[in-house]
Amino acid sequence: MNLCLAGVLDADTLQAVRTTLAGADFADGSRTAGWHAAKVKHNLQATDDGAAQRVQQALMAHELFRAAALPARLRAPLFSRYTTGMGYGRHMDDALMTAGGGASALRADLAVTVFLSEPASYDGGELVIEGPGGTSAYKLEAGQAIVYPATTLHRVADVTRGERLAAVLWVQSLVRDAARREVLFDLDTARRGLWDKAGQTATSEFDLVTKTYANLLRAWSEP
Ligand code: NI
């Protein structure tokens, strides 16, 4: 399931991240790709602790992100910049990633791209994801994000005008299996709907769905 998230970064946070990145040191992005992906990765990349923290905090505060991803750990975001002529060919992200600071490797269950440039300011640069139902291309508003299974082949189309700035990061989920995550997300969405329909009170249906949600999460989640 590919899920678009609106309002991840508010205008102030977006501006702060952009200002920070304007002074950041961007280097050849192929250095941080796996040996196979490096061949097709043509972009510039930077890290910045302050900007990374803002993006991580905003994501963790986003209710829909938490419900869909059930995040256990986030990898610190990398900031990528694609100028005219740059792109990232079809590739697979690494399954296990170093998390830094001596922490154990992070298992990348989900990938997240937070768009930082206004879509009208550049041409091309779509994130293209291959799924069981076909191929989908995404080019979202600045401050919006897409979360998608890291189990998919994907690419970033060549930028043909302007500059595409984005934050990319990976999530280790409490629930490793995508199908199980989707069941939990559906149940969670259904019980929220029941709650609202009943005037924000617990009905017997709400209680049963909540019980099922909690018990499946208990059965399927990993530490
Ligand atoms: Ni990738």
mmCIF file of C-alpha atoms and ligand atoms in Angstrom:
data_model
loop_
_atom_site.group_PDB
_atom_site.id
_atom_site.type_symbol
_atom_site.label_atom_id
_atom_site.label_comp_id
_atom_site.label_asym_id
_atom_site.label_seq_id
_atom_site.Cartn_x
_atom_site.Cartn_y
_atom_site.Cartn_z
ATOM 1 C CA MET A 1 0.000 0.000 0.000
ATOM 2 C CA ASN A 2 1.341 3.408 -1.005
ATOM 3 C CA LEU A 3 -0.072 6.114 1.234
ATOM 4 C CA CYS A 4 0.150 9.863 0.643
ATOM 5 C CA LEU A 5 0.267 11.970 3.791
ATOM 6 C CA ALA A 6 -0.869 15.582 3.745
ATOM 7 C CA GLY A 7 0.433 18.233 6.108
ATOM 8 C CA VAL A 8 3.520 16.415 7.374
ATOM 9 C CA LEU A 9 5.589 19.592 7.488
ATOM 10 C CA ASP A 10 3.802 22.861 8.265
ATOM 11 C CA ALA A 11 4.912 26.043 6.485
ATOM 12 C CA ASP A 12 7.285 27.127 9.287
ATOM 13 C CA THR A 13 8.980 23.724 9.548
ATOM 14 C CA LEU A 14 9.286 23.472 5.773
ATOM 15 C CA GLN A 15 10.909 26.897 5.638
ATOM 16 C CA ALA A 16 13.289 26.054 8.487
ATOM 17 C CA VAL A 17 14.349 22.806 6.804
ATOM 18 C CA ARG A 18 14.890 24.527 3.469
ATOM 19 C CA THR A 19 16.930 27.317 5.076
ATOM 20 C CA THR A 20 19.120 24.800 6.889
ATOM 21 C CA LEU A 21 19.666 22.776 3.717
ATOM 22 C CA ALA A 22 20.594 25.873 1.730
ATOM 23 C CA GLY A 23 23.774 25.977 3.815
ATOM 24 C CA ALA A 24 24.356 22.213 3.920
ATOM 25 C CA ASP A 25 27.167 20.391 2.210
ATOM 26 C CA PHE A 26 25.703 18.245 -0.595
ATOM 27 C CA ALA A 27 27.871 15.429 -1.965
ATOM 28 C CA ASP A 28 27.550 12.735 -4.650
ATOM 29 C CA GLY A 29 24.608 10.558 -3.561
ATOM 30 C CA SER A 30 25.978 7.343 -5.066
ATOM 31 C CA ARG A 31 28.293 7.055 -2.056
ATOM 32 C CA THR A 32 25.427 6.044 0.227
ATOM 33 C CA ALA A 33 23.716 3.596 -2.150
ATOM 34 C CA GLY A 34 24.184 -0.178 -2.177
ATOM 35 C CA TRP A 35 26.735 -1.414 -4.747
ATOM 36 C CA HIS A 36 24.025 -2.204 -7.313
ATOM 37 C CA ALA A 37 21.949 0.954 -6.761
ATOM 38 C CA ALA A 38 25.029 3.209 -6.894
ATOM 39 C CA LYS A 39 25.298 2.596 -10.629
ATOM 40 C CA VAL A 40 21.958 4.256 -11.328
ATOM 41 C CA LYS A 41 21.921 6.899 -8.584
ATOM 42 C CA HIS A 42 22.616 10.370 -9.905
ATOM 43 C CA ASN A 43 21.798 12.950 -7.260
ATOM 44 C CA LEU A 44 23.311 15.018 -4.486
ATOM 45 C CA GLN A 45 22.832 14.204 -0.866
ATOM 46 C CA ALA A 46 23.332 15.802 2.537
ATOM 47 C CA THR A 47 22.754 14.972 6.168
ATOM 48 C CA ASP A 48 21.860 17.532 8.806
ATOM 49 C CA ASP A 49 20.994 16.626 12.386
ATOM 50 C CA GLY A 50 18.710 19.611 12.995
ATOM 51 C CA ALA A 51 16.711 19.241 9.794
ATOM 52 C CA ALA A 52 16.583 15.460 10.269
ATOM 53 C CA GLN A 53 15.162 15.862 13.755
ATOM 54 C CA ARG A 54 12.444 18.244 12.531
ATOM 55 C CA VAL A 55 11.357 15.804 9.829
ATOM 56 C CA GLN A 56 11.376 12.811 12.190
ATOM 57 C CA GLN A 57 9.389 14.675 14.850
ATOM 58 C CA ALA A 58 6.821 15.854 12.303
ATOM 59 C CA LEU A 59 6.335 12.323 10.992
ATOM 60 C CA MET A 60 5.994 10.808 14.443
ATOM 61 C CA ALA A 61 3.384 13.466 15.295
ATOM 62 C CA HIS A 62 1.349 12.518 12.184
ATOM 63 C CA GLU A 63 -1.529 10.266 13.256
ATOM 64 C CA LEU A 64 -2.068 8.656 9.850
ATOM 65 C CA PHE A 65 1.641 7.863 9.525
ATOM 66 C CA ARG A 66 1.701 6.164 12.917
ATOM 67 C CA ALA A 67 -1.476 4.188 12.168
ATOM 68 C CA ALA A 68 -0.238 2.970 8.780
ATOM 69 C CA ALA A 69 3.461 2.416 9.495
ATOM 70 C CA LEU A 70 3.321 1.310 13.146
ATOM 71 C CA PRO A 71 6.874 2.615 13.448
ATOM 72 C CA ALA A 72 9.340 1.007 15.826
ATOM 73 C CA ARG A 73 12.397 2.940 14.609
ATOM 74 C CA LEU A 74 13.144 5.555 11.972
ATOM 75 C CA ARG A 75 16.413 5.916 10.149
ATOM 76 C CA ALA A 76 17.713 9.491 10.216
ATOM 77 C CA PRO A 77 16.570 11.199 6.999
ATOM 78 C CA LEU A 78 18.926 11.817 4.104
ATOM 79 C CA PHE A 79 18.290 14.952 2.094
ATOM 80 C CA SER A 80 18.496 14.535 -1.650
ATOM 81 C CA ARG A 81 18.783 17.182 -4.318
ATOM 82 C CA TYR A 82 18.206 16.531 -7.999
ATOM 83 C CA THR A 83 19.112 19.294 -10.406
ATOM 84 C CA THR A 84 18.411 19.274 -14.135
ATOM 85 C CA GLY A 85 19.600 16.012 -15.723
ATOM 86 C CA MET A 86 19.707 14.063 -12.451
ATOM 87 C CA GLY A 87 17.617 11.001 -11.610
ATOM 88 C CA TYR A 88 17.740 7.694 -9.796
ATOM 89 C CA GLY A 89 17.168 4.634 -11.972
ATOM 90 C CA ARG A 90 15.128 1.548 -11.062
ATOM 91 C CA HIS A 91 16.577 -0.016 -7.925
ATOM 92 C CA MET A 92 15.940 -1.840 -4.689
ATOM 93 C CA ASP A 93 16.788 -0.250 -1.332
ATOM 94 C CA ASP A 94 18.947 -2.198 1.096
ATOM 95 C CA ALA A 95 16.955 -4.393 3.499
ATOM 96 C CA LEU A 96 19.241 -3.688 6.450
ATOM 97 C CA MET A 97 20.735 -0.283 7.118
ATOM 98 C CA THR A 98 23.225 1.022 9.595
ATOM 99 C CA ALA A 99 21.454 3.273 12.048
ATOM 100 C CA GLY A 100 24.567 5.016 13.383
ATOM 101 C CA GLY A 101 25.659 5.683 16.960
ATOM 102 C CA GLY A 102 26.451 2.018 17.556
ATOM 103 C CA ALA A 103 22.765 1.053 17.248
ATOM 104 C CA SER A 104 21.859 -2.317 15.746
ATOM 105 C CA ALA A 105 20.993 -2.426 12.018
ATOM 106 C CA LEU A 106 17.602 -1.094 11.067
ATOM 107 C CA ARG A 107 15.368 -3.360 8.979
ATOM 108 C CA ALA A 108 13.832 -1.212 6.254
ATOM 109 C CA ASP A 109 10.176 -2.276 6.080
ATOM 110 C CA LEU A 110 8.858 1.015 4.705
ATOM 111 C CA ALA A 111 10.364 3.899 2.786
ATOM 112 C CA VAL A 112 9.264 7.516 3.136
ATOM 113 C CA THR A 113 9.830 10.461 0.816
ATOM 114 C CA VAL A 114 8.965 13.916 2.135
ATOM 115 C CA PHE A 115 8.726 16.372 -0.754
ATOM 116 C CA LEU A 116 10.410 19.705 0.006
ATOM 117 C CA SER A 117 10.089 21.528 -3.355
ATOM 118 C CA GLU A 118 6.896 22.946 -4.813
ATOM 119 C CA PRO A 119 5.907 20.651 -7.715
ATOM 120 C CA ALA A 120 5.500 23.595 -10.113
ATOM 121 C CA SER A 121 9.121 24.612 -9.530
ATOM 122 C CA TYR A 122 10.546 21.594 -11.383
ATOM 123 C CA ASP A 123 9.685 19.200 -14.222
ATOM 124 C CA GLY A 124 10.162 15.442 -13.976
ATOM 125 C CA GLY A 125 11.371 14.073 -10.644
ATOM 126 C CA GLU A 126 8.371 11.814 -10.033
ATOM 127 C CA LEU A 127 8.851 8.966 -7.601
ATOM 128 C CA VAL A 128 7.799 5.895 -9.614
ATOM 129 C CA ILE A 129 6.869 2.801 -7.605
ATOM 130 C CA GLU A 130 6.219 -0.648 -9.068
ATOM 131 C CA GLY A 131 3.485 -2.461 -7.184
ATOM 132 C CA PRO A 132 1.435 -5.614 -7.700
ATOM 133 C CA GLY A 133 -1.308 -3.452 -9.232
ATOM 134 C CA GLY A 134 1.009 -1.675 -11.661
ATOM 135 C CA THR A 135 3.273 1.329 -11.646
ATOM 136 C CA SER A 136 2.383 4.594 -9.906
ATOM 137 C CA ALA A 137 4.111 7.971 -10.148
ATOM 138 C CA TYR A 138 4.061 10.511 -7.335
ATOM 139 C CA LYS A 139 4.937 14.175 -7.268
ATOM 140 C CA LEU A 140 3.468 15.699 -4.142
ATOM 141 C CA GLU A 141 3.103 19.201 -2.727
ATOM 142 C CA ALA A 142 5.951 20.515 -0.596
ATOM 143 C CA GLY A 143 5.448 19.324 2.977
ATOM 144 C CA GLN A 144 3.548 16.195 1.914
ATOM 145 C CA ALA A 145 4.988 12.700 2.110
ATOM 146 C CA ILE A 146 4.502 9.249 0.681
ATOM 147 C CA VAL A 147 5.063 6.083 2.659
ATOM 148 C CA TYR A 148 5.444 2.854 0.649
ATOM 149 C CA PRO A 149 6.740 -0.683 1.160
ATOM 150 C CA ALA A 150 10.532 -0.866 0.937
ATOM 151 C CA THR A 151 9.996 -4.237 -0.715
ATOM 152 C CA THR A 152 9.247 -2.559 -4.065
ATOM 153 C CA LEU A 153 11.398 -1.632 -7.053
ATOM 154 C CA HIS A 154 11.229 2.122 -7.581
ATOM 155 C CA ARG A 155 12.995 5.031 -9.268
ATOM 156 C CA VAL A 156 13.092 8.796 -9.441
ATOM 157 C CA ALA A 157 12.416 10.124 -12.948
ATOM 158 C CA ASP A 158 15.004 12.487 -14.401
ATOM 159 C CA VAL A 159 14.529 16.133 -13.486
ATOM 160 C CA THR A 160 14.309 18.133 -16.714
ATOM 161 C CA ARG A 161 13.891 21.626 -15.203
ATOM 162 C CA GLY A 162 14.524 23.194 -11.807
ATOM 163 C CA GLU A 163 15.476 21.401 -8.629
ATOM 164 C CA ARG A 164 13.821 18.641 -6.632
ATOM 165 C CA LEU A 165 14.623 18.607 -2.924
ATOM 166 C CA ALA A 166 13.334 15.781 -0.722
ATOM 167 C CA ALA A 167 13.926 14.010 2.568
ATOM 168 C CA VAL A 168 14.124 10.222 2.368
ATOM 169 C CA LEU A 169 14.077 7.835 5.280
ATOM 170 C CA TRP A 170 13.203 4.285 6.221
ATOM 171 C CA VAL A 171 11.034 2.781 8.909
ATOM 172 C CA GLN A 172 11.393 -0.429 10.845
ATOM 173 C CA SER A 173 7.827 -1.320 11.692
ATOM 174 C CA LEU A 174 6.527 -3.096 14.781
ATOM 175 C CA VAL A 175 4.797 -5.387 12.248
ATOM 176 C CA ARG A 176 7.187 -6.707 9.604
ATOM 177 C CA ASP A 177 4.601 -8.187 7.234
ATOM 178 C CA ALA A 178 2.902 -5.694 4.887
ATOM 179 C CA ALA A 179 -0.348 -7.680 4.650
ATOM 180 C CA ARG A 180 -0.658 -7.782 8.439
ATOM 181 C CA ARG A 181 0.086 -4.074 8.672
ATOM 182 C CA GLU A 182 -2.711 -3.440 6.215
ATOM 183 C CA VAL A 183 -5.189 -5.531 8.243
ATOM 184 C CA LEU A 184 -4.303 -3.524 11.350
ATOM 185 C CA PHE A 185 -4.567 -0.227 9.491
ATOM 186 C CA ASP A 186 -8.011 -1.177 8.128
ATOM 187 C CA LEU A 187 -9.253 -2.222 11.565
ATOM 188 C CA ASP A 188 -7.891 0.953 13.130
ATOM 189 C CA THR A 189 -9.563 3.075 10.441
ATOM 190 C CA ALA A 190 -12.847 1.176 10.871
ATOM 191 C CA ARG A 191 -12.931 1.624 14.640
ATOM 192 C CA ARG A 192 -12.191 5.335 14.330
ATOM 193 C CA GLY A 193 -15.119 5.545 11.897
ATOM 194 C CA LEU A 194 -17.399 3.700 14.346
ATOM 195 C CA TRP A 195 -16.263 6.004 17.159
ATOM 196 C CA ASP A 196 -17.056 9.138 15.159
ATOM 197 C CA LYS A 197 -20.355 7.786 13.825
ATOM 198 C CA ALA A 198 -21.571 7.121 17.358
ATOM 199 C CA GLY A 199 -20.711 10.665 18.500
ATOM 200 C CA GLN A 200 -17.286 9.733 19.868
ATOM 201 C CA THR A 201 -18.496 7.071 22.251
ATOM 202 C CA ALA A 202 -17.692 3.398 22.544
ATOM 203 C CA THR A 203 -20.448 1.181 21.133
ATOM 204 C CA SER A 204 -20.346 -2.607 21.433
ATOM 205 C CA GLU A 205 -19.142 -2.758 17.804
ATOM 206 C CA PHE A 206 -16.353 -0.304 18.569
ATOM 207 C CA ASP A 207 -15.321 -2.370 21.581
ATOM 208 C CA LEU A 208 -15.170 -5.568 19.518
ATOM 209 C CA VAL A 209 -13.144 -4.034 16.721
ATOM 210 C CA THR A 210 -10.826 -2.412 19.266
ATOM 211 C CA LYS A 211 -10.417 -5.762 21.029
ATOM 212 C CA THR A 212 -9.556 -7.464 17.735
ATOM 213 C CA TYR A 213 -7.142 -4.670 16.777
ATOM 214 C CA ALA A 214 -5.366 -4.834 20.139
ATOM 215 C CA ASN A 215 -5.139 -8.624 20.141
ATOM 216 C CA LEU A 216 -3.811 -8.836 16.577
ATOM 217 C CA LEU A 217 -1.262 -6.106 17.341
ATOM 218 C CA ARG A 218 -0.207 -8.102 20.407
ATOM 219 C CA ALA A 219 0.121 -11.263 18.328
ATOM 220 C CA TRP A 220 1.935 -9.716 15.367
ATOM 221 C CA SER A 221 4.172 -6.999 16.813
ATOM 222 C CA GLU A 222 7.849 -7.553 17.418
ATOM 223 C CA PRO A 223 9.908 -5.759 20.038
HETATM 224 NI NI NI B 1 15.343 3.901 -3.207
#
